[in-house]
Short mmCIF file of C-alpha atoms in Angstrom, two decimals:
data_model
loop_
_atom_site.label_atom_id
_atom_site.label_comp_id
_atom_site.label_asym_id
_atom_site.label_seq_id
_atom_site.Cartn_x
_atom_site.Cartn_y
_atom_site.Cartn_z
CA MET A 153 13.27 50.71 11.35
CA LYS A 154 11.65 48.40 13.92
CA LYS A 155 8.56 48.04 11.74
CA PHE A 156 10.74 47.31 8.68
CA ASN A 157 12.56 44.54 10.57
CA THR A 158 9.23 43.09 11.66
CA TYR A 159 8.08 42.91 8.02
CA ILE A 160 11.31 41.16 7.04
CA LEU A 161 10.83 38.62 9.85
CA ILE A 162 7.23 37.92 8.80
CA ALA A 163 8.28 37.49 5.17
CA PHE A 164 11.06 35.12 6.21
CA LEU A 165 8.69 33.03 8.30
CA ILE A 166 6.19 32.79 5.43
CA ILE A 167 8.88 31.74 2.96
CA SER A 168 10.33 29.21 5.43
CA GLY A 169 6.87 27.81 6.17
CA ASN A 170 6.08 27.41 2.49
CA SER A 171 9.36 25.60 1.85
CA PHE A 172 8.41 22.91 4.39
CA ALA A 173 4.63 22.83 3.89
CA GLN A 174 2.73 20.06 2.17
CA GLN A 175 1.68 21.00 -1.34
CA THR A 176 -1.87 22.11 -1.91
CA PRO A 177 -3.95 19.18 -3.21
CA ALA A 178 -4.95 19.43 -6.85
CA ASP A 179 -8.25 21.00 -7.85
CA LYS A 180 -11.12 18.92 -9.20
CA GLN A 181 -10.84 18.16 -12.92
CA SER A 182 -12.38 21.11 -14.83
CA GLU A 183 -12.06 20.01 -18.48
CA PRO A 184 -11.67 16.77 -20.43
CA ILE A 185 -8.14 15.41 -20.83
CA SER A 186 -6.98 13.36 -23.81
CA ILE A 187 -3.78 11.33 -23.43
CA VAL A 188 -2.67 10.56 -26.97
CA GLY A 189 -0.13 8.15 -28.40
CA ALA A 190 1.17 6.36 -25.30
CA THR A 191 1.64 2.64 -24.81
CA ALA A 192 -1.12 1.85 -22.33
CA HIS A 193 -0.44 -0.90 -19.81
CA ILE A 194 -4.01 -1.73 -18.79
CA GLY A 195 -3.10 -3.62 -15.62
CA ASN A 196 -4.93 -6.83 -16.57
CA GLY A 197 -2.16 -8.16 -18.80
CA GLU A 198 -3.25 -6.24 -21.89
CA ILE A 199 -1.15 -3.63 -23.71
CA ILE A 200 -2.52 -1.06 -26.18
CA GLU A 201 -0.01 0.60 -28.47
CA ASN A 202 -0.71 4.16 -29.73
CA SER A 203 -3.57 4.47 -27.28
CA LEU A 204 -6.11 7.19 -26.70
CA ILE A 205 -7.26 7.66 -23.11
CA ILE A 206 -9.96 10.25 -22.42
CA ILE A 207 -10.67 11.44 -18.88
CA GLU A 208 -13.85 13.33 -18.00
CA GLU A 209 -15.01 14.37 -14.53
CA GLY A 210 -12.47 12.09 -12.89
CA ILE A 211 -13.52 8.99 -14.84
CA ILE A 212 -11.90 7.18 -17.76
CA THR A 213 -14.42 7.45 -20.59
CA GLU A 214 -12.38 5.86 -23.35
CA VAL A 215 -9.34 3.58 -23.70
CA ILE A 216 -8.75 2.52 -27.28
CA ALA A 217 -6.09 1.96 -29.90
CA GLU A 218 -6.25 5.01 -32.13
CA ASN A 219 -5.27 6.03 -35.64
CA LEU A 220 -3.68 9.23 -34.40
CA THR A 221 -4.19 11.20 -37.61
CA LYS A 222 -7.97 10.94 -37.95
CA ARG A 223 -9.62 12.43 -34.90
CA GLN A 224 -10.32 15.59 -32.93
CA TYR A 225 -9.54 15.09 -29.23
CA PRO A 226 -11.61 16.73 -26.50
CA GLY A 227 -10.24 19.16 -23.91
CA LYS A 228 -6.60 19.37 -22.89
CA ILE A 229 -4.38 17.21 -25.10
CA ILE A 230 -1.31 15.49 -23.65
CA ASN A 231 1.00 14.20 -26.36
CA ALA A 232 2.40 11.02 -24.86
CA GLU A 233 3.95 9.44 -27.94
CA GLY A 234 6.87 7.25 -26.94
CA LYS A 235 5.72 7.23 -23.30
CA HIS A 236 3.82 4.70 -21.18
CA VAL A 237 0.59 4.99 -19.19
CA TYR A 238 -0.09 2.84 -16.12
CA PRO A 239 -2.86 2.52 -13.52
CA GLY A 240 -1.95 4.06 -10.17
CA ILE A 241 0.11 1.72 -7.99
CA ILE A 242 -1.48 0.65 -4.69
CA ALA A 243 0.47 0.11 -1.44
CA PRO A 244 -1.28 -2.48 0.79
CA ASN A 245 -0.46 -3.11 4.46
CA SER A 246 1.34 0.19 5.00
CA THR A 247 1.72 2.58 7.92
CA LEU A 248 2.04 5.60 5.64
CA GLY A 249 0.67 8.70 7.34
CA LEU A 250 0.70 7.03 10.77
CA VAL A 251 4.42 7.46 11.51
CA GLU A 252 6.60 10.29 10.23
CA ILE A 253 9.94 9.79 11.98
CA ALA A 254 10.33 6.41 13.69
CA SER A 255 12.91 7.76 16.15
CA VAL A 256 10.61 10.59 17.28
CA LYS A 257 7.86 9.08 19.41
CA ALA A 258 5.61 12.10 19.07
CA THR A 259 5.22 11.36 15.35
CA GLU A 260 4.15 7.71 15.89
CA ASP A 261 0.46 6.84 15.93
CA ASN A 262 0.24 3.30 14.59
CA ASP A 263 -0.29 1.25 17.74
CA GLU A 264 -2.54 1.27 20.80
CA MET A 265 -2.27 -0.51 24.15
CA GLY A 266 -4.10 -3.80 24.44
CA GLU A 267 -4.42 -7.14 22.64
CA MET A 268 -7.92 -7.14 21.11
CA LEU A 269 -8.54 -3.81 19.36
CA PRO A 270 -10.94 -4.31 16.42
CA ASN A 271 -12.53 -0.94 17.21
CA VAL A 272 -9.26 0.99 16.64
CA ARG A 273 -9.48 2.80 13.30
CA SER A 274 -6.28 3.81 11.56
CA LEU A 275 -8.10 6.29 9.33
CA ILE A 276 -8.66 8.97 11.96
CA ALA A 277 -4.92 9.00 12.74
CA TYR A 278 -3.90 9.32 9.09
CA ASN A 279 -1.80 12.44 8.41
CA ALA A 280 -2.55 13.61 4.85
CA GLU A 281 0.26 16.18 5.14
CA SER A 282 2.96 13.58 5.70
CA LYS A 283 6.18 14.32 3.82
CA ILE A 284 6.64 10.57 3.31
CA VAL A 285 3.20 10.18 1.74
CA GLU A 286 4.03 13.03 -0.62
CA SER A 287 7.16 11.20 -1.77
CA MET A 288 5.12 8.25 -3.09
CA ARG A 289 3.64 10.12 -6.06
CA PRO A 290 6.79 10.64 -8.19
CA ASN A 291 7.09 6.83 -8.49
CA GLY A 292 3.41 6.32 -9.33
CA VAL A 293 2.27 5.06 -5.91
CA LEU A 294 -1.04 6.89 -5.64
CA LEU A 295 -3.17 4.80 -3.23
CA GLY A 296 -2.53 2.89 -0.03
CA GLN A 297 -4.07 0.76 2.68
CA VAL A 298 -3.31 2.37 6.05
CA VAL A 299 -2.93 -0.37 8.67
CA PRO A 300 -2.54 -0.26 12.48
CA ARG A 301 0.06 -2.42 14.22
CA GLY A 302 0.39 -4.25 17.54
CA GLY A 303 -1.61 -6.69 19.66
CA LEU A 304 -3.29 -9.90 18.53
CA ILE A 305 -5.98 -7.85 16.77
CA SER A 306 -4.42 -4.53 15.72
CA GLY A 307 -7.58 -2.81 14.52
CA THR A 308 -9.21 -1.73 11.30
CA SER A 309 -7.50 -0.37 8.19
CA SER A 310 -8.79 2.01 5.52
CA ILE A 311 -7.77 2.78 1.94
CA VAL A 312 -6.75 6.32 1.02
CA GLN A 313 -5.50 8.31 -1.96
CA PHE A 314 -2.29 10.28 -1.65
CA ASP A 315 -3.32 13.84 -2.49
CA ALA A 316 -5.68 15.23 0.12
CA TRP A 317 -6.23 18.00 2.65
CA ASN A 318 -7.15 15.63 5.48
CA TRP A 319 -8.23 12.07 6.18
CA GLU A 320 -11.85 12.85 5.30
CA ASP A 321 -10.78 13.93 1.80
CA ALA A 322 -8.28 11.09 1.47
CA VAL A 323 -10.56 8.14 2.20
CA VAL A 324 -11.34 5.80 -0.70
CA LYS A 325 -12.73 2.87 1.30
CA GLU A 326 -13.39 3.29 5.00
CA ASN A 327 -12.80 0.43 7.44
CA ASP A 328 -11.98 -2.10 4.72
CA GLY A 329 -10.44 -4.81 6.88
CA LEU A 330 -9.63 -6.24 10.30
CA HIS A 331 -5.96 -7.09 10.99
CA ILE A 332 -4.91 -10.11 13.06
CA ASN A 333 -1.32 -10.85 14.07
CA TRP A 334 -1.38 -14.64 14.18
CA PRO A 335 0.91 -16.14 16.86
CA ASP A 336 4.08 -17.99 15.81
CA ALA A 337 4.21 -21.74 16.46
CA PHE A 338 8.02 -21.48 16.60
CA ARG A 339 10.19 -18.63 17.75
CA ARG A 340 13.70 -17.72 18.79
CA GLY A 341 14.64 -17.84 22.45
CA ARG A 342 14.18 -14.53 24.26
CA TRP A 343 17.43 -13.41 25.85
CA TRP A 344 15.61 -11.17 28.33
CA ARG A 345 14.04 -14.34 29.78
CA ASP A 346 17.36 -16.23 29.83
CA GLU A 347 16.13 -18.56 27.07
CA ASP A 348 18.39 -20.39 24.64
CA PRO A 349 18.72 -18.19 21.49
CA GLY A 350 17.87 -21.01 19.05
CA ILE A 351 14.53 -21.58 17.35
CA LYS A 352 12.13 -23.67 19.42
CA SER A 353 8.48 -24.55 19.76
CA ASN A 354 6.36 -21.74 21.22
CA LYS A 355 4.73 -23.30 24.30
CA GLU A 356 2.26 -20.42 24.44
CA TYR A 357 1.05 -20.88 20.85
CA THR A 358 -2.07 -22.91 21.66
CA ASP A 359 -3.09 -20.51 24.43
CA GLU A 360 -2.64 -17.48 22.17
CA VAL A 361 -4.73 -19.02 19.38
CA GLN A 362 -7.36 -19.92 21.97
CA LYS A 363 -7.48 -16.25 23.04
CA LEU A 364 -8.44 -15.33 19.48
CA SER A 365 -11.07 -18.09 19.31
CA ASP A 366 -12.54 -17.02 22.65
CA PHE A 367 -12.70 -13.39 21.56
CA PHE A 368 -14.51 -14.30 18.35
CA ALA A 369 -16.94 -16.52 20.28
CA SER A 370 -17.60 -13.81 22.88
CA SER A 371 -18.17 -11.24 20.14
CA LYS A 372 -20.74 -13.48 18.45
CA ALA A 373 -22.51 -14.08 21.76
CA TYR A 374 -22.63 -10.37 22.53
CA LEU A 375 -23.93 -9.46 19.06
CA ALA A 376 -26.61 -12.15 19.29
CA GLY A 377 -27.73 -10.85 22.71
CA ASN A 378 -29.63 -7.76 23.81
CA ARG A 379 -26.60 -5.42 23.88
CA ASP A 380 -27.73 -3.68 27.07
CA TYR A 381 -24.23 -2.33 27.57
CA LYS A 382 -21.98 -0.97 24.84
CA ASN A 383 -18.84 -3.02 24.16
CA LEU A 384 -16.92 -1.26 21.41
CA PRO A 385 -14.57 -4.14 20.50
CA TYR A 386 -17.47 -6.58 20.16
CA LEU A 387 -19.56 -4.09 18.18
CA ALA A 388 -16.66 -3.59 15.76
CA MET A 389 -16.74 -7.33 14.99
CA GLU A 390 -20.25 -7.16 13.51
CA SER A 391 -18.96 -6.00 10.14
CA VAL A 392 -16.48 -8.91 10.18
CA PHE A 393 -19.16 -11.53 10.71
CA ASN A 394 -21.53 -10.06 8.10
CA GLY A 395 -18.74 -9.93 5.49
CA ASP A 396 -18.46 -6.15 5.15
CA LYS A 397 -14.85 -6.22 6.37
CA LYS A 398 -12.11 -8.47 5.05
CA VAL A 399 -9.87 -10.26 7.55
CA PHE A 400 -6.14 -9.74 6.97
CA VAL A 401 -4.13 -12.33 8.89
CA HIS A 402 -0.43 -11.54 9.26
CA VAL A 403 1.22 -14.96 9.27
CA ASP A 404 4.22 -16.74 7.68
CA GLY A 405 4.59 -20.40 8.71
CA GLU A 406 2.95 -23.43 7.04
CA LYS A 407 1.45 -24.77 10.27
CA GLU A 408 0.14 -21.36 11.22
CA ILE A 409 -1.41 -20.81 7.77
CA MET A 410 -3.18 -24.17 7.99
CA ASP A 411 -4.49 -23.14 11.43
CA VAL A 412 -5.74 -19.88 9.92
CA ILE A 413 -7.64 -21.86 7.28
CA GLN A 414 -9.24 -23.95 10.03
CA PHE A 415 -10.03 -20.78 12.01
CA LYS A 416 -11.68 -19.33 8.89
CA LYS A 417 -13.93 -22.38 8.57
CA GLU A 418 -14.83 -22.51 12.26
CA ASN A 419 -15.87 -18.85 12.26
CA ASN A 420 -17.42 -18.87 8.77
CA LEU A 421 -15.28 -15.92 7.70
CA ASP A 422 -15.43 -14.44 4.21
CA GLY A 423 -12.61 -12.47 2.62
CA VAL A 424 -9.63 -13.85 4.55
CA VAL A 425 -6.25 -12.62 3.21
CA ILE A 426 -2.81 -13.90 4.20
CA VAL A 427 -0.29 -11.09 4.75
CA GLY A 428 3.39 -12.08 4.58
CA GLY A 429 2.96 -15.75 3.74
CA TYR A 430 6.66 -16.59 3.61
CA ASP A 431 5.95 -20.34 3.68
CA ALA A 432 2.67 -20.12 1.75
CA LEU A 433 4.06 -22.11 -1.17
CA GLY A 434 3.98 -25.32 0.88
CA VAL A 435 0.21 -24.97 1.39
CA ALA A 436 -0.63 -23.29 -1.94
CA ASN A 437 -3.24 -25.91 -2.87
CA ASP A 438 -5.09 -25.32 0.40
CA LEU A 439 -5.01 -21.56 -0.14
CA LYS A 440 -6.31 -21.94 -3.68
CA SER A 441 -9.12 -24.31 -2.72
CA ASN A 442 -10.23 -21.98 0.07
CA ASN A 443 -10.00 -18.89 -2.18
CA ILE A 444 -7.47 -17.16 0.08
CA PRO A 445 -5.14 -14.62 -1.62
CA VAL A 446 -1.68 -13.70 -0.36
CA LEU A 447 -0.01 -10.32 0.05
CA VAL A 448 3.62 -11.48 -0.10
CA ASN A 449 6.25 -9.46 1.70
CA ARG A 450 8.61 -7.34 -0.37
CA PRO A 451 10.99 -9.32 -2.60
CA HIS A 452 13.97 -7.12 -1.71
CA SER A 453 14.96 -9.32 1.22
CA THR A 454 17.16 -12.30 2.00
CA PRO A 455 16.02 -15.90 2.61
CA ASN A 456 15.10 -16.81 6.19
CA ARG A 457 16.88 -20.17 6.15
CA ASP A 458 20.33 -21.31 5.06
CA HIS A 459 19.06 -24.13 2.84
CA GLU A 460 16.74 -21.92 0.76
CA ASP A 461 17.57 -20.58 -2.69
CA TYR A 462 19.17 -17.15 -2.56
CA ASP A 463 16.41 -15.87 -4.86
CA TYR A 464 13.46 -17.41 -3.00
CA PRO A 465 12.01 -14.02 -1.94
CA TYR A 466 12.40 -12.74 -5.53
CA LYS A 467 10.42 -15.58 -7.08
CA LEU A 468 7.87 -16.42 -4.34
CA ALA A 469 5.11 -14.35 -5.96
CA LYS A 470 5.58 -16.16 -9.29
CA LEU A 471 5.66 -19.58 -7.64
CA LEU A 472 2.39 -18.86 -5.85
CA GLN A 473 0.83 -17.50 -9.03
CA ASP A 474 1.86 -20.66 -10.88
CA GLU A 475 -0.07 -22.63 -8.24
CA GLY A 476 -3.21 -20.59 -8.94
CA VAL A 477 -3.09 -18.33 -5.86
CA LEU A 478 -4.08 -14.68 -6.25
CA VAL A 479 -0.98 -12.70 -5.24
CA ALA A 480 0.04 -9.08 -4.70
CA ILE A 481 3.06 -7.42 -3.05
CA GLU A 482 3.16 -5.56 0.26
CA GLY A 483 6.17 -3.73 1.67
CA SER A 484 6.13 -3.99 5.46
CA GLY A 485 9.35 -4.34 7.43
CA GLN A 486 12.38 -2.19 8.13
CA MET A 487 11.95 1.40 6.90
CA GLU A 488 8.64 0.31 5.39
CA ARG A 489 7.12 3.76 4.91
CA MET A 490 9.86 5.28 2.79
CA ASN A 491 10.40 1.96 1.02
CA SER A 492 6.77 1.91 -0.12
CA ARG A 493 7.80 4.15 -3.00
CA ASN A 494 9.79 1.17 -4.33
CA LEU A 495 6.70 -0.98 -4.94
CA PRO A 496 6.98 -0.77 -8.75
CA PHE A 497 10.61 -1.89 -8.49
CA TYR A 498 9.65 -4.82 -6.26
CA ALA A 499 7.38 -5.93 -9.09
CA GLY A 500 10.24 -5.37 -11.53
CA THR A 501 12.43 -7.71 -9.48
CA VAL A 502 9.74 -10.42 -9.64
CA ALA A 503 9.66 -9.93 -13.43
CA ALA A 504 13.44 -10.24 -13.60
CA PHE A 505 13.16 -13.63 -11.88
CA GLY A 506 10.68 -15.28 -14.21
CA MET A 507 7.28 -13.59 -14.19
CA GLN A 508 5.95 -11.96 -17.36
CA LYS A 509 6.26 -8.16 -17.12
CA GLU A 510 2.52 -7.44 -17.42
CA ASP A 511 1.74 -10.11 -14.81
CA ALA A 512 4.28 -8.48 -12.51
CA LEU A 513 2.46 -5.16 -12.99
CA LYS A 514 -0.71 -6.84 -11.68
CA LEU A 515 1.10 -7.48 -8.38
CA VAL A 516 0.94 -3.75 -7.59
CA THR A 517 -2.23 -2.77 -9.47
CA SER A 518 -5.17 -5.01 -10.40
CA ASN A 519 -4.37 -7.92 -8.08
CA THR A 520 -3.94 -5.53 -5.16
CA ALA A 521 -7.23 -3.81 -6.02
CA LYS A 522 -9.04 -7.19 -6.08
CA ILE A 523 -7.58 -8.27 -2.76
CA LEU A 524 -8.48 -4.94 -1.12
CA GLY A 525 -11.95 -4.91 -2.67
CA VAL A 526 -11.56 -1.69 -4.68
CA ASP A 527 -11.26 -3.22 -8.14
CA GLU A 528 -14.57 -1.73 -9.32
CA LYS A 529 -12.86 1.67 -9.42
CA PHE A 530 -9.10 1.13 -9.34
CA GLY A 531 -6.32 -1.14 -10.53
CA THR A 532 -6.80 -1.07 -14.31
CA LEU A 533 -7.18 1.44 -17.14
CA GLU A 534 -10.74 0.67 -18.20
CA LYS A 535 -13.77 2.68 -19.24
CA GLY A 536 -15.87 3.71 -16.26
CA LYS A 537 -13.07 3.42 -13.69
CA SER A 538 -11.39 6.19 -11.72
CA ALA A 539 -8.81 8.15 -13.69
CA THR A 540 -6.08 7.33 -11.18
CA LEU A 541 -3.06 6.77 -13.40
CA PHE A 542 0.34 8.10 -14.39
CA ILE A 543 2.47 8.69 -17.48
CA SER A 544 6.07 7.51 -17.40
CA GLU A 545 8.93 8.22 -19.79
CA GLY A 546 9.70 4.49 -19.82
CA ASP A 547 9.13 1.18 -18.04
CA ALA A 548 7.55 1.94 -14.67
CA LEU A 549 8.95 -1.26 -13.13
CA ASP A 550 12.53 -0.17 -13.85
CA MET A 551 13.99 2.45 -11.51
CA ARG A 552 16.16 3.81 -14.32
CA THR A 553 13.24 4.62 -16.62
CA ASN A 554 10.32 5.22 -14.25
CA ILE A 555 10.37 9.00 -14.75
CA LEU A 556 6.90 10.46 -14.40
CA SER A 557 5.70 13.41 -16.45
CA HIS A 558 2.08 13.39 -15.21
CA ALA A 559 0.04 11.72 -12.49
CA PHE A 560 -3.71 11.86 -11.90
CA ILE A 561 -5.90 10.89 -8.96
CA ASP A 562 -9.60 10.83 -9.86
CA GLY A 563 -8.73 12.98 -12.89
CA ARG A 564 -6.97 15.63 -10.80
CA GLU A 565 -3.43 16.27 -12.01
CA VAL A 566 -1.31 16.01 -8.88
CA SER A 567 2.06 17.56 -8.16
CA LEU A 568 5.17 15.42 -8.61
CA GLU A 569 7.34 17.80 -6.59
CA THR A 570 8.53 16.71 -3.16
CA HIS A 571 11.22 17.61 -0.67
CA GLN A 572 13.39 14.95 -2.33
CA THR A 573 12.94 16.32 -5.86
CA GLU A 574 13.74 19.83 -4.61
CA LEU A 575 16.98 18.57 -3.06
CA TRP A 576 17.83 16.64 -6.24
CA LYS A 577 17.41 19.77 -8.37
CA ARG A 578 19.34 21.88 -5.91
CA TYR A 579 22.39 19.62 -5.82
CA SER A 580 22.22 18.80 -9.53
CA ASN A 581 22.59 22.52 -10.20
CA LYS A 582 25.45 22.72 -7.72
CA TYR A 583 27.52 20.15 -9.60
CA LYS A 584 26.51 21.54 -13.01
CA ASN A 585 27.83 24.93 -11.92
CA GLN A 586 31.10 23.34 -10.84
CA GLU A 587 31.70 21.64 -14.18
CA GLY A 588 33.00 24.81 -15.79
CA LYS A 589 35.45 25.59 -12.97
#
């Protein structure tokens, strides 16, 4: 009897463990896949009706408009007539996989002590088994830039795909960019220092910017010297100065953005990207002439100032695009990790407030890929690129119709089941069963 009870306990533990475990990542593509008849949204503004998309060994080998009655299709055939195909959506500037439950400190690993931390790498802290990461896929969010937080220089981000055993399997582009938290020229009074609560000039602004300038100058001096002793922060700056890493500057104000542009020139930096850019519209010409793109903060927010249009956050991306600035959407802020799954709907909001629908799609696909430097493989449905894409029942930018039937990462068909979908099915059945009572 004791042995029987032991077996029951073991079986219960196995079943319980499986119900909470991350799904097994999909196997490598083993046969060609032909997606037939869908409306293909290429991600560059182009649409192909009645398309044929062929995937072989993880790569898109054909994307064409097809007379669907005249051809034999290779491998597994997916009939997608009446459906829509999109490139995988990319989440920039995210902390996905670095924090699981914000209120549980043991699950946080997105910040380190110190101010100048270019040698801190978010990638090695990335948790591929995160339940939150898993919940991205049913909305088509298949890639992300994992970014550290804190300090003046937070560290180095990496780009990952969202169906992996571990961070080594997940990595798409390692150490893609350095992240700088630019100081604010103005800020609210700090109550803990008995300051007036209103907005005022930050007296420490010049000193904080000087700290950044001094660190960059010291790094250059160290790298130009004999390097007799190992200084990890300075060594990590080498890939910034030689252009291998982009520089993502988290900044909002007009004055601060103009100072960033000057800082870029003084340090001869390539690949500078503004993250946030709330007031970027006022200096759009300067951003355009200096070839600086902007990752605008999520549109689902309210204006910062009383005199601004209520819909300013909704239309900022379009206004910047109209000025010739390369723009994409990022989703940092309150509850940013779980809200990352709403990226396609952020783009849909921008479309609802004036931007053409296919241009809005670029904000979460091709534009993001260009800004992150992964556009050779991702961001559009084109021959020779990674087969990272999804099939939706309807418009992917509309939360009512973005219902995925298939999703692929590098040609691997990934699971669309999550803890949330399991709960939805469970409670849907509950209320269906009660209808007859």
